[in-house]
Tab-separated table of C-alpha atoms in Angstrom:
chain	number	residue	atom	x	y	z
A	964	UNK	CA	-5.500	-5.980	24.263
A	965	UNK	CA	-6.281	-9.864	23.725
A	966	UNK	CA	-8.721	-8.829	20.843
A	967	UNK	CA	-5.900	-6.818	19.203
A	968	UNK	CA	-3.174	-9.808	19.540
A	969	UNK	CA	-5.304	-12.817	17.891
A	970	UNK	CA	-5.181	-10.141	14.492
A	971	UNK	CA	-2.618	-12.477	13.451
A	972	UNK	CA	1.766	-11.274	11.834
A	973	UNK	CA	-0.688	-11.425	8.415
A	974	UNK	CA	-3.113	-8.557	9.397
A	975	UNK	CA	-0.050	-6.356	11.015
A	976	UNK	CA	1.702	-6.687	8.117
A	977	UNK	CA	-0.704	-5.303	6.104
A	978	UNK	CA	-1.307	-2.426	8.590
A	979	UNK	CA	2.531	-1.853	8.935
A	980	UNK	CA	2.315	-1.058	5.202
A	981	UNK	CA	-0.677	1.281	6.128
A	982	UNK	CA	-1.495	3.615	3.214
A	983	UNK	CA	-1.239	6.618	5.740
A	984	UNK	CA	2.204	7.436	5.443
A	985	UNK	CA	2.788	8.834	8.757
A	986	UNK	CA	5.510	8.560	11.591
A	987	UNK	CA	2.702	7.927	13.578
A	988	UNK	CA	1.640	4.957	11.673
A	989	UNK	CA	4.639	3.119	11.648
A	990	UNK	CA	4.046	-0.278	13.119
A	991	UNK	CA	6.500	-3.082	13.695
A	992	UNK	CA	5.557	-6.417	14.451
A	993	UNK	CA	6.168	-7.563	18.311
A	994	UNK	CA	6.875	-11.013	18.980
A	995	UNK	CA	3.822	-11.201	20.685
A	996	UNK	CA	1.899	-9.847	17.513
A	997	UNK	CA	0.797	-6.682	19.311
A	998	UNK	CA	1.322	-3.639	17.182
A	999	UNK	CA	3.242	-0.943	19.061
A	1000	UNK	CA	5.137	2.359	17.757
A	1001	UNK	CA	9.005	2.659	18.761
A	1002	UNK	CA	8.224	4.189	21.836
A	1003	UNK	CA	6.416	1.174	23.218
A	1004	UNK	CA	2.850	2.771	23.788
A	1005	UNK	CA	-0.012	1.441	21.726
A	1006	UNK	CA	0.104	2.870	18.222
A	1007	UNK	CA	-3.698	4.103	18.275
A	1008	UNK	CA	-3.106	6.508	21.651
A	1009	UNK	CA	-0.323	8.450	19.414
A	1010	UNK	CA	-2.662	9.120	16.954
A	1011	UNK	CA	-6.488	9.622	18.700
A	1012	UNK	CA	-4.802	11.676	21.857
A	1013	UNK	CA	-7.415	14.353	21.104
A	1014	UNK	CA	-9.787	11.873	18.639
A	1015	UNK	CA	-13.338	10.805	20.634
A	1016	UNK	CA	-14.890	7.458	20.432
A	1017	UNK	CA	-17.823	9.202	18.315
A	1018	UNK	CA	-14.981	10.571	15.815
A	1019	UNK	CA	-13.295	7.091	15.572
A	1020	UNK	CA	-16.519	5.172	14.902
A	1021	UNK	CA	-17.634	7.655	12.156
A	1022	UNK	CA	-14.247	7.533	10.808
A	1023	UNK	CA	-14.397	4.013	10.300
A	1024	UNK	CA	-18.013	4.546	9.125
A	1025	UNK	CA	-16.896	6.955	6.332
A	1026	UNK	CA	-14.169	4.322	5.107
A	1027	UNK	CA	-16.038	1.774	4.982
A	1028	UNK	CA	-18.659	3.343	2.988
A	1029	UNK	CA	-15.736	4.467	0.954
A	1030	UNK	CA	-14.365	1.395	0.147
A	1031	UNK	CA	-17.240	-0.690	0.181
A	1032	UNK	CA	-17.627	-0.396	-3.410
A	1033	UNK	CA	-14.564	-1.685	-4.244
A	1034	UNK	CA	-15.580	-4.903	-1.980
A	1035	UNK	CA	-18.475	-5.901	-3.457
A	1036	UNK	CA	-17.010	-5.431	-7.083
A	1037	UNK	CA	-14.237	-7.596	-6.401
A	1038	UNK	CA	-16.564	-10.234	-4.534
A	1039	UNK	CA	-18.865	-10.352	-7.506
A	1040	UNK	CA	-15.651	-11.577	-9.253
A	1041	UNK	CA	-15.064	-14.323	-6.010
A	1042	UNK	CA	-12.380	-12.869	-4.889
A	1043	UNK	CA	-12.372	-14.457	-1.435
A	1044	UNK	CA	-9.772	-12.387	0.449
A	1045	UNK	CA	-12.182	-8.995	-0.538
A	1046	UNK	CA	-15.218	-10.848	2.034
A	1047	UNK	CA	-12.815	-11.994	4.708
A	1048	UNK	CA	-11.336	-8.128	4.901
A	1049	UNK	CA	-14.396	-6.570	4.987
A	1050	UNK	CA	-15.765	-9.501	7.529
A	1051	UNK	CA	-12.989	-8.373	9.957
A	1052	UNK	CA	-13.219	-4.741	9.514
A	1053	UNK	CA	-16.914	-5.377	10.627
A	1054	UNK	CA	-15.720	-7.388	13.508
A	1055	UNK	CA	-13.384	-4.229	14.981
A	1056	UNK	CA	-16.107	-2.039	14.290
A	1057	UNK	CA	-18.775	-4.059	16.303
A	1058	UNK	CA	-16.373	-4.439	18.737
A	1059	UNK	CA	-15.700	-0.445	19.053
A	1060	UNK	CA	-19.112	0.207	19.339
A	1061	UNK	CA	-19.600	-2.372	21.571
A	1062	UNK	CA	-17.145	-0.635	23.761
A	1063	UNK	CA	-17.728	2.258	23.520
A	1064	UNK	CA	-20.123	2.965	26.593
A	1065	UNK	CA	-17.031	0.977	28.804
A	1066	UNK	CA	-13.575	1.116	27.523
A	1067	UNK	CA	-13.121	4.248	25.320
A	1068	UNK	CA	-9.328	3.367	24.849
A	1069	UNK	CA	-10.219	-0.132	23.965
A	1070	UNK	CA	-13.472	1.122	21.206
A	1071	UNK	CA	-10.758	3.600	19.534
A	1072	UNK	CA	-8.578	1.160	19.549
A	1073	UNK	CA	-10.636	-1.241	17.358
A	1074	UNK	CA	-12.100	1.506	15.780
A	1075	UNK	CA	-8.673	2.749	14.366
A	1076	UNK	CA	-7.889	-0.877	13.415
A	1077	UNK	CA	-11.092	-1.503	11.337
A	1078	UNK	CA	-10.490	2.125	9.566
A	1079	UNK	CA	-7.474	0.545	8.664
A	1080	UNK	CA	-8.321	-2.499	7.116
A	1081	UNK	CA	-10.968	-0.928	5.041
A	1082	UNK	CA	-8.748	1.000	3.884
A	1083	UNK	CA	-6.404	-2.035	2.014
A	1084	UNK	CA	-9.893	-2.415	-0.049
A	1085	UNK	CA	-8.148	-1.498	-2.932
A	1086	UNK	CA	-5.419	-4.406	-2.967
A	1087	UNK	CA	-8.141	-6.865	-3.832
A	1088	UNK	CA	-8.320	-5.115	-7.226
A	1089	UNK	CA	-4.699	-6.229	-7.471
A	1090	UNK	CA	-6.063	-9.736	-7.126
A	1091	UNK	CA	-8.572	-9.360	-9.499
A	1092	UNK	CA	-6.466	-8.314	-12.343
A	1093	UNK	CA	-4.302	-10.890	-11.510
A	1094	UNK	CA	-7.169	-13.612	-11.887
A	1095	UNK	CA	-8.776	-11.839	-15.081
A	1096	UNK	CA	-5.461	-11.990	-16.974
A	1097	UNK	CA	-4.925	-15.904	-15.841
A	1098	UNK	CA	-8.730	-16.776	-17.009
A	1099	UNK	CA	-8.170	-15.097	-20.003
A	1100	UNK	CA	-5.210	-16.336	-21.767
A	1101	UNK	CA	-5.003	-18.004	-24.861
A	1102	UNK	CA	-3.497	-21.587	-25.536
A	1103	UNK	CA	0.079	-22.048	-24.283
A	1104	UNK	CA	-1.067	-19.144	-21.977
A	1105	UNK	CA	-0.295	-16.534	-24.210
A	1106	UNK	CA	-1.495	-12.596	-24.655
A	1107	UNK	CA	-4.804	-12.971	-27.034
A	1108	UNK	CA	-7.083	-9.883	-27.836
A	1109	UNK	CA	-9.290	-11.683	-25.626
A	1110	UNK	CA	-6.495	-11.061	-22.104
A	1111	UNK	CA	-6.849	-7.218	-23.509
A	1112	UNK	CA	-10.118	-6.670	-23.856
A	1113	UNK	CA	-10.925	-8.714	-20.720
A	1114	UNK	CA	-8.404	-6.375	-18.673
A	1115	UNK	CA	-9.501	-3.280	-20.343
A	1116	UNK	CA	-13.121	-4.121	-19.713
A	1117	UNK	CA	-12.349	-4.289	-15.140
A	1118	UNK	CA	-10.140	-0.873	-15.752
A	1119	UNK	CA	-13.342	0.644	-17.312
A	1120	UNK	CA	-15.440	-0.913	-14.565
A	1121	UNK	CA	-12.807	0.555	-11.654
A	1122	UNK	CA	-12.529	3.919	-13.517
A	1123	UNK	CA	-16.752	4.021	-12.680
A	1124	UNK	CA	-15.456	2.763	-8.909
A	1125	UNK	CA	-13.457	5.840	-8.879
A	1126	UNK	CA	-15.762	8.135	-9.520
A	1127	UNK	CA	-18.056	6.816	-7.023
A	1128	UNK	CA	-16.188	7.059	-4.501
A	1129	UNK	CA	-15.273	10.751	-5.567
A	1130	UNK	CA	-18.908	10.856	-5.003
A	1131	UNK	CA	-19.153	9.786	-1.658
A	1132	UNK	CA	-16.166	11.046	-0.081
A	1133	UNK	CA	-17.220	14.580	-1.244
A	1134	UNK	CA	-20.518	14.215	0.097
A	1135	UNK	CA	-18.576	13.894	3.350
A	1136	UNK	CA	-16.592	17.479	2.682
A	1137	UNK	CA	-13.742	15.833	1.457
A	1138	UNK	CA	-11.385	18.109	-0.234
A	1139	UNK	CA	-10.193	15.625	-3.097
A	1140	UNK	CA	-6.177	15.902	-3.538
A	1141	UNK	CA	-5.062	17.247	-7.017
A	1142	UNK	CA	-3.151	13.682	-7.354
A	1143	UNK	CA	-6.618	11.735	-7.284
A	1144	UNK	CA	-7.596	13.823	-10.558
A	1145	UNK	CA	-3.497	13.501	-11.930
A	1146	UNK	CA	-4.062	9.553	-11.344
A	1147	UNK	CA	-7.265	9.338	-13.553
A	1148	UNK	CA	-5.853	11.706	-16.343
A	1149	UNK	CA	-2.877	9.620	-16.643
A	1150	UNK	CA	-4.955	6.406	-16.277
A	1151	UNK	CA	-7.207	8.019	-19.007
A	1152	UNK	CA	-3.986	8.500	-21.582
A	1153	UNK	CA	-2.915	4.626	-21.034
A	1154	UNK	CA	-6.652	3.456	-21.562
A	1155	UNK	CA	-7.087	5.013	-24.853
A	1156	UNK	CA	-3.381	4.243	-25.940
A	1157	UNK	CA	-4.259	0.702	-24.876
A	1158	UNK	CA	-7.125	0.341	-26.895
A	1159	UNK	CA	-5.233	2.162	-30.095
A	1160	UNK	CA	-2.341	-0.716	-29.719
A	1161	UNK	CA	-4.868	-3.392	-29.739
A	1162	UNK	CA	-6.739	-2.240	-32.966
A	1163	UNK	CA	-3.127	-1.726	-34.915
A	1164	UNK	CA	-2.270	-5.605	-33.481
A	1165	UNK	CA	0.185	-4.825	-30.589
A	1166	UNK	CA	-1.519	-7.261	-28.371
A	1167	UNK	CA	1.705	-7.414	-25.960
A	1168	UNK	CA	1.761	-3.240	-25.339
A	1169	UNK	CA	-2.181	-2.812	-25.771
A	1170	UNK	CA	-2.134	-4.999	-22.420
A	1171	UNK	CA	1.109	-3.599	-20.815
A	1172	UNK	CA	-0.782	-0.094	-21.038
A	1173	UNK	CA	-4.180	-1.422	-19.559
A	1174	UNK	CA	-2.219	-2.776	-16.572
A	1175	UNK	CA	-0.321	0.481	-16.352
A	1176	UNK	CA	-4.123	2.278	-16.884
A	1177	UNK	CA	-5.724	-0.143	-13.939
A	1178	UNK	CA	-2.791	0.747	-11.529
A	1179	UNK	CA	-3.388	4.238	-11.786
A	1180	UNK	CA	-7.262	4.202	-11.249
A	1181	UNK	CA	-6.067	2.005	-8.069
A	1182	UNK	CA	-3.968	4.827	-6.821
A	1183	UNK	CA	-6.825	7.026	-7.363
A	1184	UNK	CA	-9.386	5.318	-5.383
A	1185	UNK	CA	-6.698	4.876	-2.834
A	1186	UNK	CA	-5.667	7.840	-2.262
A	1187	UNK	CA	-8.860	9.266	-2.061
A	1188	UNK	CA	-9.546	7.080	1.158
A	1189	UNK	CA	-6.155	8.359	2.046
A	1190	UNK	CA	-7.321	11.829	2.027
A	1191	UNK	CA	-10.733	11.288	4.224
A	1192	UNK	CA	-8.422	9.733	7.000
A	1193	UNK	CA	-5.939	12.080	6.852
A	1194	UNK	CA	-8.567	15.058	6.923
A	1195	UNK	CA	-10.581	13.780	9.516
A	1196	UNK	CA	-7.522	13.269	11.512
A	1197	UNK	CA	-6.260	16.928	10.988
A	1198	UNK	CA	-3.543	15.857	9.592
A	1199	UNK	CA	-3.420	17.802	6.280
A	1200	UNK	CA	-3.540	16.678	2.553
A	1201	UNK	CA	-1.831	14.222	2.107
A	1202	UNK	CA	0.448	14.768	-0.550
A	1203	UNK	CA	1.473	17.385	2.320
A	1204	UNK	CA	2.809	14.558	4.395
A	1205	UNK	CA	4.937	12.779	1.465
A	1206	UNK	CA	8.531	13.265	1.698
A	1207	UNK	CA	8.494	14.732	-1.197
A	1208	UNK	CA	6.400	18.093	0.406
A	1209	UNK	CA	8.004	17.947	3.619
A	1210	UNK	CA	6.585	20.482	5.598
A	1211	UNK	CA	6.519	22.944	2.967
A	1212	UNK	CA	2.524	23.570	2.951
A	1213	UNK	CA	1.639	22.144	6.469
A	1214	UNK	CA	0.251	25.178	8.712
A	1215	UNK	CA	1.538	25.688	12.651
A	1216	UNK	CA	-0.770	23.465	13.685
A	1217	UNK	CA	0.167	20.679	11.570
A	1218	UNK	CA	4.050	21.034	12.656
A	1219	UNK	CA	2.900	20.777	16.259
A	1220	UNK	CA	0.932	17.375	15.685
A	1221	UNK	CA	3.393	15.832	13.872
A	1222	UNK	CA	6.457	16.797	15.990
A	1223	UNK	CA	4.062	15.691	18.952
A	1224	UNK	CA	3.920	12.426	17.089
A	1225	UNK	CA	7.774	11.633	15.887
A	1226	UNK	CA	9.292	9.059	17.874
A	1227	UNK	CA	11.426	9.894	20.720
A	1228	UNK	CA	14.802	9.749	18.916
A	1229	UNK	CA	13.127	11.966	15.914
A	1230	UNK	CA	11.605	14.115	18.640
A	1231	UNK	CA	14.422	14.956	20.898
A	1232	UNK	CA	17.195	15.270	18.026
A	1233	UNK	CA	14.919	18.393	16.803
A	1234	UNK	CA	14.209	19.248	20.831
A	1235	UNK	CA	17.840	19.371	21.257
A	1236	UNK	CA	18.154	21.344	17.751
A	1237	UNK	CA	15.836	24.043	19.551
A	1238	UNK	CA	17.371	24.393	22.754
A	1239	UNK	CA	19.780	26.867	23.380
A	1240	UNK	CA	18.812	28.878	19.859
A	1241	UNK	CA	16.291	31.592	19.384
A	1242	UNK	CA	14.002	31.666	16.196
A	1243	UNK	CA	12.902	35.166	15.005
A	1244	UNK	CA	9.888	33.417	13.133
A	1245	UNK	CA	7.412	30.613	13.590
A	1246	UNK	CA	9.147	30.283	9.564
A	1247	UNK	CA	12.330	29.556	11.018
A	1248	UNK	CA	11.422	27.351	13.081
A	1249	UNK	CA	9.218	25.259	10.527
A	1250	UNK	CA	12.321	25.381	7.898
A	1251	UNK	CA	14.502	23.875	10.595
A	1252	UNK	CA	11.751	20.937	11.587
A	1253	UNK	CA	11.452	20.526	7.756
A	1254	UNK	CA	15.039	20.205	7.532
A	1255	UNK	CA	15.288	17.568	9.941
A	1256	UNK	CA	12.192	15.120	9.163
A	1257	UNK	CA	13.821	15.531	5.880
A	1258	UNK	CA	16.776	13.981	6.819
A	1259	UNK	CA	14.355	11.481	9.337
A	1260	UNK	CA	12.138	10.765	5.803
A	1261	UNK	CA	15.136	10.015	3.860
A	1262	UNK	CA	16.371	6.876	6.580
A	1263	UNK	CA	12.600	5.664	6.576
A	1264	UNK	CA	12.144	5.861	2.860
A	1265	UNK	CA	15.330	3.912	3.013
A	1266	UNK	CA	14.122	1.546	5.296
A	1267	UNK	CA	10.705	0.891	3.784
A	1268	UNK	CA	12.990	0.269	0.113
A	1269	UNK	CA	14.793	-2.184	2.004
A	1270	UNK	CA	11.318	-4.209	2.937
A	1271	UNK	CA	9.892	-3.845	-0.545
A	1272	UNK	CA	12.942	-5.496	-2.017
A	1273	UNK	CA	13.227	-8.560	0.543
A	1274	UNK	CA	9.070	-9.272	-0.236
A	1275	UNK	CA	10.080	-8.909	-3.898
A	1276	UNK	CA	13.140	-11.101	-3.787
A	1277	UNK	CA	10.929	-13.461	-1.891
A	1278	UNK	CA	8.281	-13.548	-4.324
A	1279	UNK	CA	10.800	-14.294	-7.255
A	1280	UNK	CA	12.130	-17.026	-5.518
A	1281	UNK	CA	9.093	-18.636	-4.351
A	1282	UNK	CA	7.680	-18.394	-7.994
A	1283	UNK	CA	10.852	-19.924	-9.562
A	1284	UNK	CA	9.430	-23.126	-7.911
A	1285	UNK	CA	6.419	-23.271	-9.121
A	1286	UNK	CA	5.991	-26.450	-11.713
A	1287	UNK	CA	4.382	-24.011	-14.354
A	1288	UNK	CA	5.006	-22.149	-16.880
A	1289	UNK	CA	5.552	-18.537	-15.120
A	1290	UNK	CA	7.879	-20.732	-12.871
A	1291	UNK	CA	9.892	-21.924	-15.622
A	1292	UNK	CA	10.229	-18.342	-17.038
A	1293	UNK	CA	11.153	-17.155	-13.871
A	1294	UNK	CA	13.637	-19.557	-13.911
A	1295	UNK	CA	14.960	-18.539	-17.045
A	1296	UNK	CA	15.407	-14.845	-16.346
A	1297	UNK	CA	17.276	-15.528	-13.442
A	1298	UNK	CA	19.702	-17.387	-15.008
A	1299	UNK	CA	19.666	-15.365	-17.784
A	1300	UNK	CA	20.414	-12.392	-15.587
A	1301	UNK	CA	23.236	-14.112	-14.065
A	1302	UNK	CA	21.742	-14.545	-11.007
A	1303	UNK	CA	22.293	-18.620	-10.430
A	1304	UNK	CA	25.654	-19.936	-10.338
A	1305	UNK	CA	27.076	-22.390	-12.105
A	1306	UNK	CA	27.565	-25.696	-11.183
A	1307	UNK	CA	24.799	-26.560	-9.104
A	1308	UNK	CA	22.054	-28.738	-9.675
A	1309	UNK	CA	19.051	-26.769	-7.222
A	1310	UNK	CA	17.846	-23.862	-8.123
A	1311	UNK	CA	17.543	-22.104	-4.774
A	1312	UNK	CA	21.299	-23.149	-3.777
A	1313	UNK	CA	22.606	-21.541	-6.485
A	1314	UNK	CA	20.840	-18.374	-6.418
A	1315	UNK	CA	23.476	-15.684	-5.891
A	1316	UNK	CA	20.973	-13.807	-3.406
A	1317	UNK	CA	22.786	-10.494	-2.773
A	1318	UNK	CA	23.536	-10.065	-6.704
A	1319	UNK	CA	19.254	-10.920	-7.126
A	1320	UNK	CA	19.060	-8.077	-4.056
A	1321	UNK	CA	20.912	-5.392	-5.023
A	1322	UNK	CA	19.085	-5.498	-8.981
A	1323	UNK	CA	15.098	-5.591	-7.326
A	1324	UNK	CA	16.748	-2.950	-5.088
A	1325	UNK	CA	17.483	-0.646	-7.695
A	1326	UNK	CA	14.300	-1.868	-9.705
A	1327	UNK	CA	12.474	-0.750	-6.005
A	1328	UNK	CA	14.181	2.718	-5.860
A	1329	UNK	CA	14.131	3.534	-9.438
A	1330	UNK	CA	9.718	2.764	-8.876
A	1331	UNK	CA	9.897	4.912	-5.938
A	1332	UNK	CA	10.879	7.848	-7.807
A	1333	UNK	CA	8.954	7.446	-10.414
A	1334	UNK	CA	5.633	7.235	-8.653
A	1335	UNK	CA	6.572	8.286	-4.977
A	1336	UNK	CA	4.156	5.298	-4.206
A	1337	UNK	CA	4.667	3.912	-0.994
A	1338	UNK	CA	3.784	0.734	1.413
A	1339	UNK	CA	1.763	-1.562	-0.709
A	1340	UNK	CA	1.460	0.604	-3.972
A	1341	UNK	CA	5.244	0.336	-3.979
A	1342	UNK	CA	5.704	-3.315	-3.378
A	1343	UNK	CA	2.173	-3.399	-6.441
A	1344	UNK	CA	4.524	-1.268	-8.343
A	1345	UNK	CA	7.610	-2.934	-7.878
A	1346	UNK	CA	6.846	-6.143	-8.850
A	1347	UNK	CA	4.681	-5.228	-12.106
A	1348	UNK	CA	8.090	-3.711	-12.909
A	1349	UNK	CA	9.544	-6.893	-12.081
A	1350	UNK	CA	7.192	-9.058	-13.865
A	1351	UNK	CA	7.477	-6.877	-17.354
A	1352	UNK	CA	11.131	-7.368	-16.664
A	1353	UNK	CA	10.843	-10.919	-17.276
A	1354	UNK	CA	8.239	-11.000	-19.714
A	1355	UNK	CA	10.258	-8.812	-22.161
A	1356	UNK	CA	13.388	-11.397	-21.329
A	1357	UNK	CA	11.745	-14.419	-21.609
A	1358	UNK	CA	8.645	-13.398	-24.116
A	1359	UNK	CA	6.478	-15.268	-20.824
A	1360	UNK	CA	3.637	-13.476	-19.344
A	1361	UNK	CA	4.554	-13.521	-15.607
A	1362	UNK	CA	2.287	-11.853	-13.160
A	1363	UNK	CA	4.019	-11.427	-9.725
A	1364	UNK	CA	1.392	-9.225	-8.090
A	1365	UNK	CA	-1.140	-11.439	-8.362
A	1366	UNK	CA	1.486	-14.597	-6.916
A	1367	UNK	CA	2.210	-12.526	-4.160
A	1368	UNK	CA	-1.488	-11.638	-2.833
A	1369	UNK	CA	-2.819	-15.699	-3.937
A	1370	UNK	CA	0.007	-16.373	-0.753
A	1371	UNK	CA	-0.879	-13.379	1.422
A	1372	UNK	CA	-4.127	-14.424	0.989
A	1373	UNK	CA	-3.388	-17.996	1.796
A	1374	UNK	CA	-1.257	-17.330	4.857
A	1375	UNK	CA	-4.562	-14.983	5.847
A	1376	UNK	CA	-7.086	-18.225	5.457
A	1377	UNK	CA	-4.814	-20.547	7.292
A	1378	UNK	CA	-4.244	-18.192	10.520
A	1379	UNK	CA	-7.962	-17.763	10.148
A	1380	UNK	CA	-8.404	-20.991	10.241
A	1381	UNK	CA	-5.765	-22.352	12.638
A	1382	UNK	CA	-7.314	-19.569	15.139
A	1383	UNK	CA	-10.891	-21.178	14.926
């Protein structure tokens, strides 16, 4: 267990937002860093009950083949964070197989948690478009045909990442989710429209539409990784694990892997549903679990809203004091937006915080449903929304995603480096 605590509140943050959106991979941060589901036992032994070491090795194997790709493009670009991920995925890895002739709780263990961190490969290409659209403004920092092309030029480059690791993940008899294929269509469609708006002079859209374009090739190669863990954890597609498909396509076996994994409130509300009744169908009884993780879903989803908006909020506020010019048009939207009060002479006294809340709330939920992203994606999502928000407002370029990973990055390299 001491190997798991010294990960750091940085790395189980980023594995509470885990991109496997699972009951089972809910993980709240103990105050002595240790990640543990709600019913106290360690998160990994809910999901590898019937998993071997063998299967949790390869597993991390196949993901980090996966997403290796995507780390060594965004290195070549010297995007730091993208070696120290990968660095410490390889450290839980060695450690696993290390392990795995003397502990076998201890080697899954690590196993799961390097799988995991592979896995976040793709929000260094977050970082990266964050960095190409900074080196690549024009005086004033303004929008040139040079920020377009230069972002359109990574989304073609990522578009070739997708595809590769299409490539590899099928060679490991992936079955890739209709949504990967959705993702790069629509990615596609904003490409092309991209490149239209910058040849008739709309320099502004042309790079609005390459952003949207990069995001969705993100969510493909995402959810592709997605998939492999999911599948090799016989745990279904996984758009058949969103909230949005309930249970509607998940076979028997599937109903009996996820009830086994609910938490014990979830688990004995629909035990205590059961009792007492009788079912004439397995179909009945599968409509009534649906029902309930519905409802279950719907409090999470709420939940997980709720987190995205305080990191947003956050993120707003902590770039309003930045002595540049994205702070300064941060500043201006939110007094614009009626968000400071009147009268006061600091900036972060008079924000009216709960007024700020309750507008990235809605920006949050109205993100949600139109992407059904979740974890990460939604918080990526969220504040591009944000950020486009202010740009139209102000007539700034403000890039929030890429302020928010330069800190998380940050706060990463000084736990690193505090831990020695």
């Amino acid at each position: 267990m001491d190997a798991i605590k010294i990960m750091g509140l940085i790395l189980i943050t980023l594995i509470a937002a885990s991109l496997i959106a699972l009951p089972s991979a809910i993980v709240v941060a103990q105050p002595n860093n240790t990640p543990q589901t709600q019913s106290g036992r360690g998160w990994w032994r809910n999901i590898t009950e019937n998993l071997t070491v063998e299967e949790a090795i390869e597993l991390a194997y196949m993901v980090r083949n996966e997403t290796y790709p995507m780390f060594t493009w965004t290195m070549g670009y010297n995007i730091s964070l993208s070696a120290r991920m990968l660095e410490r995925g390889d450290y839980f890895l060695e450690l696993a197989i290390n392990e795995s002739q003397t502990n076998e709780s201890a080697a899954k263990a690590h196993a799961l948690v390097a799988t995991l961190i592979y896995s976040h490969a793709p929000i260094t290409a977050y970082i990266l478009l964050g960095k190409t659209i900074r080196d690549n403004l024009g005086p004033n920092r303004t929008v040139t045909n040079d920020t377009v092309e230069a972002v359109i030029a990574i989304t073609e480059e990522l578009k070739d990442l997708v595809d590769q690791v299409i490539d590899i993940a099928e060679g490991y008899n992936i079955t890739i989710p209709d949504r990967v294929n959705i993702f790069k269509t629509v990615a596609e469609g904003y490409l092309n429209t991209s490149k239209k708006l910058l040849e008739e002079g709309y320099v502004r859209a042309a790079l609005r539409f390459a952003v949207k374009a990069y995001h969705r090739y993100v969510l493909a190669y995402s959810f592709t990784v997605k998939a492999t863990i999911a599948q090799k954890l016989e745990l279904g597609q996984p758009e058949n694990l969103t909230l949005r498909m309930g249970l509607k396509k998940v076979s028997h076996k599937i109903v009996e892997k996820i009830l086994s994994h609910l938490p014990p409130k979830a688990r004995d509300f629909i035990l205590s549903r059961i009792r007492g009744r009788r079912f004439h169908s397995p179909e009945e009884l599968r409509h009534m679990i649906r029902d309930i993780m519905r409802m279950y879903m719907r409090s999470k989803t709420k939940l997980m809203i709720n987190r995205v908006t305080l990191i947003s909020v956050q993120v707003i506020l902590f770039a309003a004091r930045l002595p540049t010019q994205t702070g300064e048009a941060v500043r201006t939207w939110l007094v614009e937006k009626g968000f400071v009060s009147s009268g006061f002479g600091g900036m972060r006294r008079g924000i009216k915080f709960m007024k700020l809340y309750r507008y990235v709330e809605n920006v949050a939920w109205n993100t949600y449903s139109e992407t059904n992203a979740t974890g990460l994606a939604l918080i990526n999502a969220t504040l591009t929304a944000l950020s486009n928000d202010i740009t139209t407002t102000t007539g700034i370029q403000v890039d929030l995603v890429s302020i928010f990973y330069t800190e998380m990055s940050m706060h990463m390299w000084m736990h690193g480096h505090h831990r020695g």
